[in-house]
Amino acid sequence: MAIQRTFSIIKPDATRRNLTGAINAKLEAAGLRIVAQKRIHLTKAQAGVFYGVHKERPFYDELCTFMSSEPIVVQVLQGEDAIAKNREVMGATNPAQAADGTIRKEFALSIGENSVHGSDGPDTAAVEIAYFFSGLELVG
Ligand code: RTP
Ligand code: MG
């Protein structure tokens, strides 16, 4: 498998509880390298663009309100098979279904406030990275 980059967010429920370091430790232990990272506070409109694919879903408004409620940490992770590896260490969307040892099993509060986001494929990873980072900010 080739070296890939994926986009990751530490969500407001996790930054609020000072879990950035604990989550980063799990990402790094899984073999993912944090090659870019910054703390930002999205507007609801910016969150709406990011989650545009979910526009028709019933949770869209709640999700955009949540993601703009407090600061988040946006990251680019790099490593062997990084997209799938990150999804694996994140665990299932619903923490009640997440495997032991995953970030969501350990830290998520609910299906909505589930501590992390990770790109679901190479195309979305490229779009999501470009939405938040310039090429100069990616230091592999
Ligand atoms: P993500 O995109 O954040 O990495 O998570 P995911 O692929 O596991 O989940 P996805 O289906 O893409 O949903 C995006 C985010 O929307 C929130 N959500 N809320 N209330 C609900 O039923 C519900 N379902 C999804 C979660 O924050 C989820 O991560
Ligand atoms: Mg998703």
mmCIF file of C-alpha atoms and ligand atoms in Angstrom, residues 7-9 11 13 50-51 53-54 57-60 62-64 66-67 86-87 90-94 104 110-120 128, ligand 1:
data_model
loop_
_atom_site.group_PDB
_atom_site.id
_atom_site.type_symbol
_atom_site.label_atom_id
_atom_site.label_comp_id
_atom_site.label_asym_id
_atom_site.label_seq_id
_atom_site.Cartn_x
_atom_site.Cartn_y
_atom_site.Cartn_z
ATOM 1 C CA PHE A 7 -7.868 14.894 6.510
ATOM 2 C CA SER A 8 -8.869 14.744 10.183
ATOM 3 C CA ILE A 9 -10.832 16.950 12.580
ATOM 4 C CA LYS A 11 -14.381 18.024 16.985
ATOM 5 C CA ASP A 13 -16.800 17.926 22.100
ATOM 6 C CA PHE A 50 -17.607 21.356 4.502
ATOM 7 C CA TYR A 51 -20.582 19.062 5.211
ATOM 8 C CA VAL A 53 -22.672 16.282 1.039
ATOM 9 C CA HIS A 54 -25.024 15.809 4.025
ATOM 10 C CA ARG A 57 -29.844 14.593 5.880
ATOM 11 C CA PRO A 58 -32.035 15.269 8.953
ATOM 12 C CA PHE A 59 -28.994 15.925 11.176
ATOM 13 C CA TYR A 60 -27.376 18.531 8.851
ATOM 14 C CA GLU A 62 -27.592 20.181 14.125
ATOM 15 C CA LEU A 63 -24.222 19.006 12.779
ATOM 16 C CA CYS A 64 -23.309 22.462 11.409
ATOM 17 C CA PHE A 66 -22.261 21.707 16.660
ATOM 18 C CA MET A 67 -19.179 21.991 14.407
ATOM 19 C CA ASN A 86 -7.489 6.518 10.353
ATOM 20 C CA ARG A 87 -11.063 5.230 9.886
ATOM 21 C CA MET A 90 -11.558 6.399 14.807
ATOM 22 C CA GLY A 91 -14.068 3.564 15.176
ATOM 23 C CA ALA A 92 -17.743 3.440 14.115
ATOM 24 C CA THR A 93 -19.725 6.689 13.778
ATOM 25 C CA ASN A 94 -21.963 5.623 16.666
ATOM 26 C CA ARG A 104 -14.832 7.031 19.488
ATOM 27 C CA SER A 110 -22.959 10.410 21.090
ATOM 28 C CA ILE A 111 -23.447 9.685 17.382
ATOM 29 C CA GLY A 112 -23.322 13.441 16.694
ATOM 30 C CA GLU A 113 -20.686 14.503 19.243
ATOM 31 C CA ASN A 114 -18.302 11.767 18.209
ATOM 32 C CA SER A 115 -14.938 13.502 18.750
ATOM 33 C CA VAL A 116 -13.305 13.049 15.319
ATOM 34 C CA HIS A 117 -13.831 13.257 11.579
ATOM 35 C CA GLY A 118 -11.791 11.395 8.973
ATOM 36 C CA SER A 119 -11.972 11.477 5.176
ATOM 37 C CA ASP A 120 -13.765 8.465 3.678
ATOM 38 C CA GLU A 128 -11.028 18.365 2.400
HETATM 39 P P1 RTP B 1 -17.145 11.760 9.744
HETATM 40 O O1 RTP B 1 -17.643 12.104 8.352
HETATM 41 O O2 RTP B 1 -17.367 12.875 10.732
HETATM 42 O O3 RTP B 1 -15.759 11.240 9.769
HETATM 43 O O4 RTP B 1 -18.022 10.576 10.326
HETATM 44 P P2 RTP B 1 -18.636 9.349 9.577
HETATM 45 O O5 RTP B 1 -18.144 9.240 8.161
HETATM 46 O O6 RTP B 1 -18.438 8.189 10.495
HETATM 47 O O7 RTP B 1 -20.179 9.737 9.562
HETATM 48 P P3 RTP B 1 -21.081 10.416 8.424
HETATM 49 O O8 RTP B 1 -22.189 9.463 8.084
HETATM 50 O O9 RTP B 1 -20.229 10.948 7.320
HETATM 51 O O10 RTP B 1 -21.737 11.618 9.224
HETATM 52 C C1 RTP B 1 -20.999 12.794 9.451
HETATM 53 C C2 RTP B 1 -21.178 13.230 10.876
HETATM 54 O O11 RTP B 1 -22.530 13.636 11.089
HETATM 55 C C3 RTP B 1 -22.884 13.371 12.433
HETATM 56 N N1 RTP B 1 -24.043 12.483 12.451
HETATM 57 N N2 RTP B 1 -25.061 12.662 13.241
HETATM 58 N N3 RTP B 1 -27.542 12.378 14.583
HETATM 59 C C4 RTP B 1 -27.192 11.482 13.660
HETATM 60 O O12 RTP B 1 -27.877 10.523 13.386
HETATM 61 C C5 RTP B 1 -25.917 11.661 12.991
HETATM 62 N N4 RTP B 1 -25.429 10.873 12.047
HETATM 63 C C6 RTP B 1 -24.239 11.399 11.702
HETATM 64 C C7 RTP B 1 -21.692 12.721 13.110
HETATM 65 O O13 RTP B 1 -20.954 13.749 13.764
HETATM 66 C C8 RTP B 1 -20.934 12.155 11.933
HETATM 67 O O14 RTP B 1 -19.577 11.961 12.250
#
